Structure formats: structure tokens, C-alpha cells
mmCIF file of C-alpha atoms and ligand atoms in Angstrom:
data_model
loop_
_atom_site.group_PDB
_atom_site.id
_atom_site.type_symbol
_atom_site.label_atom_id
_atom_site.label_comp_id
_atom_site.label_asym_id
_atom_site.label_seq_id
_atom_site.Cartn_x
_atom_site.Cartn_y
_atom_site.Cartn_z
ATOM 1 C CA MET A 1 67.877 87.872 -171.652
ATOM 2 C CA THR A 2 68.804 87.812 -167.808
ATOM 3 C CA ILE A 3 72.142 85.980 -167.185
ATOM 4 C CA LYS A 4 71.628 83.676 -164.520
ATOM 5 C CA ARG A 5 75.033 81.620 -164.554
ATOM 6 C CA ILE A 6 78.016 82.024 -166.529
ATOM 7 C CA ALA A 7 81.134 79.990 -166.653
ATOM 8 C CA VAL A 8 85.072 80.667 -166.426
ATOM 9 C CA LEU A 9 88.055 78.654 -167.980
ATOM 10 C CA THR A 10 91.677 79.750 -168.571
ATOM 11 C CA SER A 11 93.316 78.176 -171.371
ATOM 12 C CA GLY A 12 97.086 78.264 -173.389
ATOM 13 C CA GLY A 13 99.991 79.241 -171.310
ATOM 14 C CA ASP A 14 99.459 80.336 -167.791
ATOM 15 C CA ALA A 15 100.272 84.049 -166.714
ATOM 16 C CA PRO A 16 100.503 85.538 -163.343
ATOM 17 C CA GLY A 17 97.153 87.561 -162.350
ATOM 18 C CA MET A 18 94.816 84.878 -163.946
ATOM 19 C CA ASN A 19 93.743 83.889 -160.442
ATOM 20 C CA ALA A 20 92.866 87.779 -159.944
ATOM 21 C CA ALA A 21 91.031 87.464 -162.959
ATOM 22 C CA ILE A 22 88.915 84.543 -161.822
ATOM 23 C CA ARG A 23 88.413 86.023 -158.536
ATOM 24 C CA ALA A 24 86.998 89.070 -160.298
ATOM 25 C CA VAL A 25 84.705 87.189 -162.537
ATOM 26 C CA VAL A 26 83.323 85.109 -159.653
ATOM 27 C CA ARG A 27 82.968 87.859 -157.151
ATOM 28 C CA SER A 28 81.500 90.473 -159.345
ATOM 29 C CA ALA A 29 78.944 87.812 -160.855
ATOM 30 C CA THR A 30 78.006 86.824 -157.234
ATOM 31 C CA SER A 31 77.499 90.348 -156.377
ATOM 32 C CA ASN A 32 75.170 90.604 -159.258
ATOM 33 C CA GLY A 33 73.370 87.473 -158.154
ATOM 34 C CA ILE A 34 74.811 85.391 -160.981
ATOM 35 C CA GLU A 35 76.197 81.828 -160.383
ATOM 36 C CA VAL A 36 79.603 80.736 -161.845
ATOM 37 C CA VAL A 37 80.814 77.359 -162.926
ATOM 38 C CA GLY A 38 84.657 76.819 -163.126
ATOM 39 C CA VAL A 39 85.894 74.609 -165.944
ATOM 40 C CA ARG A 40 89.198 72.775 -165.304
ATOM 41 C CA ARG A 41 92.033 72.577 -167.879
ATOM 42 C CA GLY A 42 90.679 74.815 -170.299
ATOM 43 C CA PHE A 43 89.285 73.661 -173.332
ATOM 44 C CA GLN A 44 90.139 69.958 -172.426
ATOM 45 C CA GLY A 45 87.940 70.194 -169.515
ATOM 46 C CA LEU A 46 85.230 71.849 -171.235
ATOM 47 C CA HIS A 47 85.459 68.658 -173.709
ATOM 48 C CA GLU A 48 85.278 66.270 -170.855
ATOM 49 C CA GLY A 49 82.534 68.128 -168.920
ATOM 50 C CA ASP A 50 85.013 68.781 -165.987
ATOM 51 C CA MET A 51 83.260 71.754 -164.388
ATOM 52 C CA SER A 52 81.918 72.498 -161.084
ATOM 53 C CA LEU A 53 80.228 75.620 -159.171
ATOM 54 C CA LEU A 54 82.755 78.239 -157.977
ATOM 55 C CA GLY A 55 81.449 80.597 -154.935
ATOM 56 C CA PRO A 56 83.031 83.730 -153.778
ATOM 57 C CA ARG A 57 85.206 81.454 -150.988
ATOM 58 C CA ASP A 58 86.306 79.317 -153.397
ATOM 59 C CA VAL A 59 88.551 82.146 -154.749
ATOM 60 C CA ALA A 60 89.668 83.361 -151.246
ATOM 61 C CA ASN A 61 93.301 83.574 -150.728
ATOM 62 C CA THR A 62 94.046 83.268 -154.621
ATOM 63 C CA ILE A 63 94.595 87.144 -155.887
ATOM 64 C CA GLN A 64 98.316 86.871 -154.847
ATOM 65 C CA ARG A 65 99.264 83.530 -156.139
ATOM 66 C CA GLY A 66 100.722 82.819 -159.738
ATOM 67 C CA GLY A 67 99.510 80.200 -162.069
ATOM 68 C CA THR A 68 95.717 79.144 -162.320
ATOM 69 C CA ILE A 69 93.726 77.634 -159.735
ATOM 70 C CA LEU A 70 91.388 76.204 -162.463
ATOM 71 C CA LEU A 71 94.542 74.724 -164.459
ATOM 72 C CA THR A 72 95.233 75.125 -167.984
ATOM 73 C CA ALA A 73 96.126 73.175 -171.115
ATOM 74 C CA ARG A 74 97.218 73.795 -174.635
ATOM 75 C CA SER A 75 94.185 71.712 -175.886
ATOM 76 C CA ARG A 76 93.291 71.107 -179.395
ATOM 77 C CA THR A 77 89.805 69.726 -178.840
ATOM 78 C CA TRP A 78 88.402 73.349 -179.932
ATOM 79 C CA ARG A 79 89.988 72.988 -183.164
ATOM 80 C CA SER A 80 87.538 69.886 -184.373
ATOM 81 C CA PRO A 81 83.803 70.559 -184.848
ATOM 82 C CA GLU A 82 83.078 67.318 -182.873
ATOM 83 C CA GLY A 83 85.284 68.863 -179.832
ATOM 84 C CA ARG A 84 83.516 71.999 -179.930
ATOM 85 C CA ALA A 85 80.048 70.484 -180.084
ATOM 86 C CA LEU A 86 80.819 68.474 -177.151
ATOM 87 C CA GLY A 87 82.065 71.373 -175.393
ATOM 88 C CA ALA A 88 78.785 73.363 -176.004
ATOM 89 C CA GLU A 89 76.504 70.076 -175.230
ATOM 90 C CA HIS A 90 78.343 70.441 -171.509
ATOM 91 C CA LEU A 91 77.904 74.274 -171.283
ATOM 92 C CA ARG A 92 74.144 73.928 -172.053
ATOM 93 C CA LYS A 93 73.801 70.795 -169.477
ATOM 94 C CA TRP A 94 74.976 73.244 -167.020
ATOM 95 C CA HIS A 95 72.496 75.989 -168.025
ATOM 96 C CA VAL A 96 75.362 78.061 -168.738
ATOM 97 C CA ASP A 97 74.202 81.504 -170.385
ATOM 98 C CA GLY A 98 77.905 82.914 -171.123
ATOM 99 C CA LEU A 99 81.577 81.696 -170.953
ATOM 100 C CA VAL A 100 84.603 83.902 -169.938
ATOM 101 C CA VAL A 101 87.731 82.655 -171.559
ATOM 102 C CA ILE A 102 91.048 83.659 -170.173
ATOM 103 C CA GLY A 103 93.801 83.079 -172.481
ATOM 104 C CA GLY A 104 95.659 84.245 -175.582
ATOM 105 C CA ASP A 105 94.773 84.220 -179.281
ATOM 106 C CA GLY A 106 94.561 80.418 -179.647
ATOM 107 C CA SER A 107 91.969 80.231 -176.789
ATOM 108 C CA PHE A 108 90.150 83.177 -178.381
ATOM 109 C CA HIS A 109 89.627 81.127 -181.656
ATOM 110 C CA GLY A 110 88.027 78.295 -179.878
ATOM 111 C CA ALA A 111 85.764 80.525 -178.001
ATOM 112 C CA HIS A 112 85.099 82.459 -181.449
ATOM 113 C CA TYR A 113 83.826 79.142 -182.597
ATOM 114 C CA LEU A 114 81.758 78.035 -179.757
ATOM 115 C CA MET A 115 79.823 81.231 -180.320
ATOM 116 C CA GLU A 116 79.641 81.071 -184.095
ATOM 117 C CA GLU A 117 78.544 77.288 -184.331
ATOM 118 C CA HIS A 118 76.694 76.915 -181.023
ATOM 119 C CA GLY A 119 75.297 80.541 -180.038
ATOM 120 C CA ILE A 120 77.183 80.373 -176.932
ATOM 121 C CA PRO A 121 77.687 83.928 -175.690
ATOM 122 C CA VAL A 122 81.573 84.463 -174.929
ATOM 123 C CA ILE A 123 83.921 87.152 -173.746
ATOM 124 C CA GLY A 124 87.568 86.815 -173.729
ATOM 125 C CA LEU A 125 90.090 88.261 -171.206
ATOM 126 C CA PRO A 126 93.481 88.898 -172.348
ATOM 127 C CA GLY A 127 95.835 86.478 -170.402
ATOM 128 C CA THR A 128 99.329 85.787 -171.671
ATOM 129 C CA ILE A 129 102.752 87.226 -170.621
ATOM 130 C CA ASP A 130 103.447 87.804 -174.204
ATOM 131 C CA ASN A 131 101.178 90.948 -174.492
ATOM 132 C CA ASP A 132 100.793 90.169 -178.021
ATOM 133 C CA LEU A 133 96.878 90.689 -178.296
ATOM 134 C CA TYR A 134 95.338 93.542 -180.207
ATOM 135 C CA GLY A 135 92.884 95.612 -178.503
ATOM 136 C CA THR A 136 94.250 96.194 -175.175
ATOM 137 C CA ASP A 137 97.300 97.880 -173.907
ATOM 138 C CA HIS A 138 98.463 95.355 -171.751
ATOM 139 C CA THR A 139 97.572 91.506 -171.318
ATOM 140 C CA ILE A 140 97.329 90.018 -167.679
ATOM 141 C CA GLY A 141 100.490 88.640 -166.864
ATOM 142 C CA TYR A 142 102.558 90.597 -168.874
ATOM 143 C CA PHE A 143 103.913 92.956 -166.070
ATOM 144 C CA THR A 144 104.942 90.275 -163.831
ATOM 145 C CA ALA A 145 106.879 88.619 -166.636
ATOM 146 C CA VAL A 146 108.733 91.845 -167.262
ATOM 147 C CA GLU A 147 109.701 92.287 -163.494
ATOM 148 C CA THR A 148 110.791 88.738 -163.479
ATOM 149 C CA ALA A 149 112.877 88.879 -166.481
ATOM 150 C CA LEU A 150 114.296 92.253 -165.218
ATOM 151 C CA ASP A 151 115.225 90.878 -161.973
ATOM 152 C CA ALA A 152 117.277 87.958 -163.719
ATOM 153 C CA VAL A 153 119.038 90.636 -166.016
ATOM 154 C CA ASP A 154 120.172 92.634 -163.023
ATOM 155 C CA LYS A 155 121.684 89.623 -161.636
ATOM 156 C CA LEU A 156 123.383 88.289 -164.602
ATOM 157 C CA ARG A 157 124.592 91.997 -165.086
ATOM 158 C CA ASP A 158 126.455 91.727 -161.475
ATOM 159 C CA THR A 159 128.310 88.756 -162.627
ATOM 160 C CA GLY A 160 128.850 89.802 -166.158
ATOM 161 C CA ALA A 161 130.385 92.956 -164.800
ATOM 162 C CA SER A 162 132.479 91.073 -162.546
ATOM 163 C CA HIS A 163 133.785 88.698 -165.215
ATOM 164 C CA GLU A 164 133.822 91.454 -167.913
ATOM 165 C CA ARG A 165 131.560 89.115 -170.121
ATOM 166 C CA ILE A 166 129.027 89.492 -172.729
ATOM 167 C CA PHE A 167 125.618 87.834 -171.813
ATOM 168 C CA VAL A 168 123.101 87.432 -174.200
ATOM 169 C CA ILE A 169 119.840 86.823 -172.548
ATOM 170 C CA GLU A 170 116.815 85.362 -174.058
ATOM 171 C CA VAL A 171 113.170 86.240 -172.872
ATOM 172 C CA MET A 172 109.908 84.671 -173.840
ATOM 173 C CA GLY A 173 107.861 86.141 -176.469
ATOM 174 C CA ARG A 174 107.052 83.244 -179.305
ATOM 175 C CA HIS A 175 106.219 86.042 -181.858
ATOM 176 C CA ALA A 176 106.404 89.320 -180.185
ATOM 177 C CA GLY A 177 109.007 91.557 -178.700
ATOM 178 C CA HIS A 178 107.264 93.618 -176.093
ATOM 179 C CA ILE A 179 108.900 91.688 -173.003
ATOM 180 C CA ALA A 180 112.276 91.997 -174.874
ATOM 181 C CA LEU A 181 111.869 95.647 -175.448
ATOM 182 C CA ASP A 182 110.779 96.568 -171.846
ATOM 183 C CA VAL A 183 113.318 94.423 -170.398
ATOM 184 C CA ALA A 184 116.052 96.052 -172.687
ATOM 185 C CA ILE A 185 115.142 99.598 -171.741
ATOM 186 C CA ALA A 186 114.865 98.837 -168.102
ATOM 187 C CA GLY A 187 117.815 96.576 -167.785
ATOM 188 C CA GLY A 188 120.219 99.145 -169.726
ATOM 189 C CA ALA A 189 120.841 96.447 -172.504
ATOM 190 C CA GLU A 190 123.613 97.225 -175.294
ATOM 191 C CA GLU A 191 121.305 95.835 -177.658
ATOM 192 C CA VAL A 192 117.878 94.071 -178.340
ATOM 193 C CA PHE A 193 116.574 91.740 -180.960
ATOM 194 C CA ILE A 194 112.876 91.372 -181.446
ATOM 195 C CA PRO A 195 110.671 89.439 -184.191
ATOM 196 C CA GLU A 196 109.173 92.696 -185.379
ATOM 197 C CA ASP A 197 112.289 94.039 -186.770
ATOM 198 C CA GLU A 198 114.236 91.448 -188.152
ATOM 199 C CA LYS A 199 117.723 93.328 -188.449
ATOM 200 C CA PRO A 200 120.484 91.108 -189.414
ATOM 201 C CA VAL A 201 121.855 89.127 -186.639
ATOM 202 C CA ALA A 202 125.447 90.180 -187.974
ATOM 203 C CA ASP A 203 124.759 93.911 -186.871
ATOM 204 C CA ILE A 204 125.757 92.694 -183.217
ATOM 205 C CA VAL A 205 129.555 92.521 -184.099
ATOM 206 C CA HIS A 206 129.732 96.209 -184.801
ATOM 207 C CA VAL A 207 127.522 96.887 -181.568
ATOM 208 C CA ILE A 208 130.106 95.076 -179.497
ATOM 209 C CA GLN A 209 133.139 96.290 -181.277
ATOM 210 C CA GLU A 210 132.044 99.855 -180.530
ATOM 211 C CA SER A 211 131.239 99.205 -176.841
ATOM 212 C CA LEU A 212 134.596 98.041 -176.340
ATOM 213 C CA ARG A 213 135.837 101.072 -178.110
ATOM 214 C CA LYS A 214 133.889 103.152 -175.872
ATOM 215 C CA GLY A 215 135.410 101.356 -173.061
ATOM 216 C CA LYS A 216 132.555 98.910 -171.812
ATOM 217 C CA ALA A 217 134.148 95.756 -170.397
ATOM 218 C CA SER A 218 130.749 94.010 -170.293
ATOM 219 C CA SER A 219 127.721 94.138 -172.285
ATOM 220 C CA ILE A 220 123.977 92.625 -172.084
ATOM 221 C CA VAL A 221 122.199 91.797 -175.330
ATOM 222 C CA ILE A 222 118.577 91.004 -174.891
ATOM 223 C CA VAL A 223 117.001 88.547 -177.612
ATOM 224 C CA ALA A 224 113.271 87.700 -177.863
ATOM 225 C CA GLU A 225 112.613 84.015 -178.042
ATOM 226 C CA GLY A 226 110.759 84.643 -181.607
ATOM 227 C CA TYR A 227 113.816 86.337 -183.067
ATOM 228 C CA PRO A 228 114.980 83.849 -185.626
ATOM 229 C CA GLY A 229 117.765 81.918 -184.290
ATOM 230 C CA GLY A 230 117.322 83.058 -180.579
ATOM 231 C CA ALA A 231 120.051 83.980 -178.051
ATOM 232 C CA MET A 232 122.156 80.934 -179.516
ATOM 233 C CA GLY A 233 122.084 82.359 -182.689
ATOM 234 C CA VAL A 234 123.121 85.911 -181.600
ATOM 235 C CA ALA A 235 125.903 84.491 -179.336
ATOM 236 C CA LYS A 236 127.207 82.302 -182.460
ATOM 237 C CA ALA A 237 127.410 85.864 -184.526
ATOM 238 C CA ILE A 238 129.193 87.696 -181.605
ATOM 239 C CA GLU A 239 131.862 84.792 -181.150
ATOM 240 C CA ASP A 240 132.190 84.336 -184.734
ATOM 241 C CA GLY A 241 132.482 87.998 -185.589
ATOM 242 C CA THR A 242 134.826 88.919 -182.829
ATOM 243 C CA GLY A 243 136.382 86.274 -181.325
ATOM 244 C CA LEU A 244 135.121 86.950 -177.811
ATOM 245 C CA GLU A 245 133.434 84.398 -175.568
ATOM 246 C CA THR A 246 129.967 84.856 -174.598
ATOM 247 C CA ARG A 247 127.581 83.433 -172.061
ATOM 248 C CA VAL A 248 124.134 82.586 -173.017
ATOM 249 C CA SER A 249 120.997 82.493 -170.594
ATOM 250 C CA ILE A 250 117.667 81.572 -171.697
ATOM 251 C CA LEU A 251 115.138 82.659 -169.026
ATOM 252 C CA GLY A 252 112.242 80.352 -170.031
ATOM 253 C CA HIS A 253 109.360 79.351 -167.881
ATOM 254 C CA ILE A 254 110.614 81.071 -164.925
ATOM 255 C CA GLN A 255 108.918 84.105 -166.450
ATOM 256 C CA ARG A 256 105.499 82.665 -166.329
ATOM 257 C CA GLY A 257 105.352 81.898 -162.477
ATOM 258 C CA GLY A 258 105.568 83.867 -159.358
ATOM 259 C CA THR A 259 103.226 86.475 -157.346
ATOM 260 C CA PRO A 260 101.513 88.655 -159.767
ATOM 261 C CA VAL A 261 102.793 92.361 -159.160
ATOM 262 C CA SER A 262 100.265 94.878 -158.424
ATOM 263 C CA SER A 263 99.612 96.285 -162.122
ATOM 264 C CA ASP A 264 98.735 92.768 -163.241
ATOM 265 C CA ARG A 265 96.205 91.983 -160.107
ATOM 266 C CA ILE A 266 94.562 95.505 -160.972
ATOM 267 C CA LEU A 267 94.421 94.831 -164.627
ATOM 268 C CA ALA A 268 92.763 91.343 -163.823
ATOM 269 C CA SER A 269 90.606 92.788 -161.492
ATOM 270 C CA ARG A 270 89.357 95.405 -163.396
ATOM 271 C CA LEU A 271 88.717 93.237 -166.505
ATOM 272 C CA GLY A 272 87.005 90.282 -164.726
ATOM 273 C CA GLU A 273 84.363 92.785 -163.312
ATOM 274 C CA ALA A 274 83.976 94.214 -166.692
ATOM 275 C CA ALA A 275 83.353 90.967 -168.381
ATOM 276 C CA VAL A 276 80.638 90.349 -166.208
ATOM 277 C CA GLN A 277 79.249 93.552 -166.727
ATOM 278 C CA ALA A 278 79.548 93.126 -170.680
ATOM 279 C CA PHE A 279 77.412 89.846 -170.274
ATOM 280 C CA MET A 280 74.868 91.938 -168.222
ATOM 281 C CA ASP A 281 75.015 94.789 -170.721
ATOM 282 C CA GLY A 282 74.028 92.133 -173.729
ATOM 283 C CA ILE A 283 77.763 92.129 -174.948
ATOM 284 C CA SER A 284 79.704 89.223 -176.218
ATOM 285 C CA GLY A 285 81.837 87.944 -178.776
ATOM 286 C CA VAL A 286 84.580 90.372 -177.785
ATOM 287 C CA MET A 287 87.567 90.522 -175.828
ATOM 288 C CA VAL A 288 87.293 92.965 -172.885
ATOM 289 C CA GLY A 289 90.675 94.717 -172.468
ATOM 290 C CA ARG A 290 92.060 98.319 -171.339
ATOM 291 C CA THR A 291 92.841 100.830 -174.085
ATOM 292 C CA ASN A 292 94.444 104.125 -172.521
ATOM 293 C CA GLY A 293 93.012 103.440 -169.275
ATOM 294 C CA GLU A 294 89.514 102.938 -170.308
ATOM 295 C CA ILE A 295 87.647 99.395 -170.576
ATOM 296 C CA SER A 296 87.691 98.505 -174.598
ATOM 297 C CA TYR A 297 85.861 95.681 -176.455
ATOM 298 C CA THR A 298 87.261 94.291 -179.517
ATOM 299 C CA PRO A 299 85.857 91.754 -181.638
ATOM 300 C CA LEU A 300 87.577 88.319 -180.749
ATOM 301 C CA GLN A 301 88.556 87.596 -184.695
ATOM 302 C CA ASP A 302 90.382 91.133 -184.646
ATOM 303 C CA THR A 303 92.518 90.169 -181.441
ATOM 304 C CA TRP A 304 94.164 87.862 -183.708
ATOM 305 C CA GLU A 305 93.703 89.224 -187.235
ATOM 306 C CA LYS A 306 95.081 92.769 -186.617
ATOM 307 C CA ARG A 307 98.707 92.996 -185.402
ATOM 308 C CA LYS A 308 99.622 95.123 -182.317
ATOM 309 C CA ASP A 309 103.040 96.574 -183.107
ATOM 310 C CA VAL A 310 105.876 97.057 -180.106
ATOM 311 C CA ASN A 311 106.405 100.502 -179.019
ATOM 312 C CA ARG A 312 108.654 101.999 -181.581
ATOM 313 C CA ASP A 313 109.641 105.075 -179.564
ATOM 314 C CA LEU A 314 110.958 102.526 -176.829
ATOM 315 C CA TYR A 315 112.908 100.718 -179.391
ATOM 316 C CA ARG A 316 114.418 103.912 -180.752
ATOM 317 C CA CYS A 317 115.100 105.182 -176.877
ATOM 318 C CA ALA A 318 116.718 101.942 -175.957
ATOM 319 C CA LYS A 319 119.231 102.463 -178.855
ATOM 320 C CA LEU A 320 119.829 105.921 -178.031
ATOM 321 C CA LEU A 321 120.496 105.202 -174.361
ATOM 322 C CA SER A 322 122.983 102.503 -174.974
ATOM 323 C CA VAL A 323 125.919 104.717 -176.147
HETATM 324 O O1 F6P B 401 102.304 81.802 -173.104
HETATM 325 C C1 F6P B 401 103.144 82.534 -173.883
HETATM 326 C C2 F6P B 401 104.511 81.504 -174.057
HETATM 327 O O2 F6P B 401 105.088 81.639 -172.652
HETATM 328 C C3 F6P B 401 105.391 82.114 -175.093
HETATM 329 O O3 F6P B 401 106.032 83.033 -174.535
HETATM 330 C C4 F6P B 401 106.076 80.721 -175.048
HETATM 331 O O4 F6P B 401 106.829 80.773 -176.490
HETATM 332 C C5 F6P B 401 105.337 79.682 -174.773
HETATM 333 O O5 F6P B 401 104.258 80.401 -174.139
HETATM 334 C C6 F6P B 401 105.791 78.544 -174.346
HETATM 335 O O6 F6P B 401 104.846 77.505 -174.176
HETATM 336 P P1 F6P B 401 104.768 76.166 -173.568
HETATM 337 O O7 F6P B 401 104.268 76.402 -172.142
HETATM 338 O O8 F6P B 401 103.877 75.299 -174.200
HETATM 339 O O9 F6P B 401 106.049 75.636 -173.445
#
């Protein structure tokens, strides 16, 4: 089938680089004679039929902007058969031959059902700061989130060192420790807690006591949001176990904003182009990712059913370097 028109939406938590991905979809489609419809507010907008044609000029001056020009939502409309049917109806009304969904695993569920139940060809692009999707080495937004968190850690280290304090810093990652691990190693943290390795929180007491014994006056402890108890739990364990004061800093949504770093822009541009090419090659029902530097296709279902592990070697390395 010749593809004449595709739609694109962003869904779930926004991620820096989503605009670069939208731009790449629009411009590579246009270069191949394919029209693009932009859907606003993700599945919510699909449900409501909130969509309009997007041309190459509509995405001008967006590659460097954080957030998403299409807006996003954590919509639950895709969860109901009626919601999905309405979305499919709008896509048919707009004569859309394929839908690109930029988001995380929740968004991919919606995409998967649209294809299964209504025969709408879909392609997923990994857009989440958490980097928790199986089938791609990195997700769009991840690199920027790590830089943002690291910048905060460096600043907290300055004040922590001056006051000889223990800082417990929570980074995002609902179920995943990728951001935490990168930030811990690049920020020279004394310890890191991630959901993938539920070591007892009490372990921190020994780590802090050892740090003091070795002459470290201040310490940085990184905690992934998804680690049970979060940063508050780790700080409490330190205070209860050592009698020392701590300061907690929860970085939160600041990690989702800001100008995307070059690695996110490049990844988004490459994947956006590859998504359009995939449709032209008759490929759908997959997430287009990048694995070992090459474009890869992963069945949507695998992206949430299979688990992407953290880099255990980094974990080991972070520990080794914290002596
Ligand atoms: O998009 C991923 C993420 O940033 C997680 O790290 C975090 O747990 C969650 O989204 C926060 O979601 P919300 O924007 O709904 O508060």
C-alpha cells in the first residue's frame, strides 16, 4: 500500500527531544511526498479528534526546544474499547494510513490495541527520560535528563562540601535506575540505590561510617525515585543509624524540561526519519529504536513485556570508585 498520510502524537510524560522527533517525522514524510497530521494531547486528542495538518514550516525552530509542541497527556482513553474505537474513527476520517506514537510503554499499549483491534498501522518511538524501554539502548530525553540531574548534583556537592554535609538526592525513574546510575558514576556519588537492586536501605549506615573513617567530610547519595522509600527513606536510615544530619533534595520534574542535548536531538532525528521509512517499507506494529548504533525494530508488546536491565558493569564501577 502506498502511504499518503500519517499522523503523529506525543503521549505520557514529556521528554526533551520529542520536538526533534516530531520535526523529523514531519520533514522526512514531506520529503517523501507524505502528508502529516499532528494530534494534540496524545490519546486524549485522538479521542476528541483534535488534529490538524503539519507542514515543514510548522516544525521550524523547534529542534532546540524542550517539551512537546503537540502537547501531551496521561490519558486513559486508550484503556477502553470505546475510547480506542473513537480514536480509530477519527484517524479514518482523516484518511490516515499510519500513526507514529512518541512516548513510553503506556502509550505503546494504546498504539498496540489500535493496531490489533482496528487495523491501524502504528510505529512507536521511544520518548521517555526513564530509558526503561526494551528494544533500544537509549530513549529520547534520557541524555538530557541525565545532564540536568548531574548539573544539580554538582551544585549540591559544592554546598555539601562547604558545610560537610550528607546530601541524599532523588532522581526520576519510576521503575528504573538508569538515570540514577549514570548520575551516580558521573557525579562521584558515595552510594546509589536503584529499584533493580533492592539492597537493604540499612546498608547506607556502613557506607557513611566508612566514608567518615576514610576522611570524607561530605557525601553524596543518589536514590532513584522507584527505590522503595525513595530519598526520604534513605535519609531516615542514615540519621537513625549514624545520628548525623542529612539534607534531601528531590530533583523532580526539572529533569523533564530544558533544551535537549545533542545526543537526544540526533537520536530523535534519526528515529523520526526511520519511523517514516518503516511505514514506506511496510513495517508496523514495532518500536523503532537504536541498538548498538543501528536502527532496530522491536514488536511493541516486547517493549513492555521484556525487561531492559541497567548496566550492571556501571553499577559495579560506581561502587569501586567510591572508595
Ligand atoms: O516520564 C517518566 C517520569 O518522569 C517518571 O520518571 C516519573 O515517575 C513520572 O514520569 C512522573 O509523572 P508525572 O508527570 O505524571 O508526574
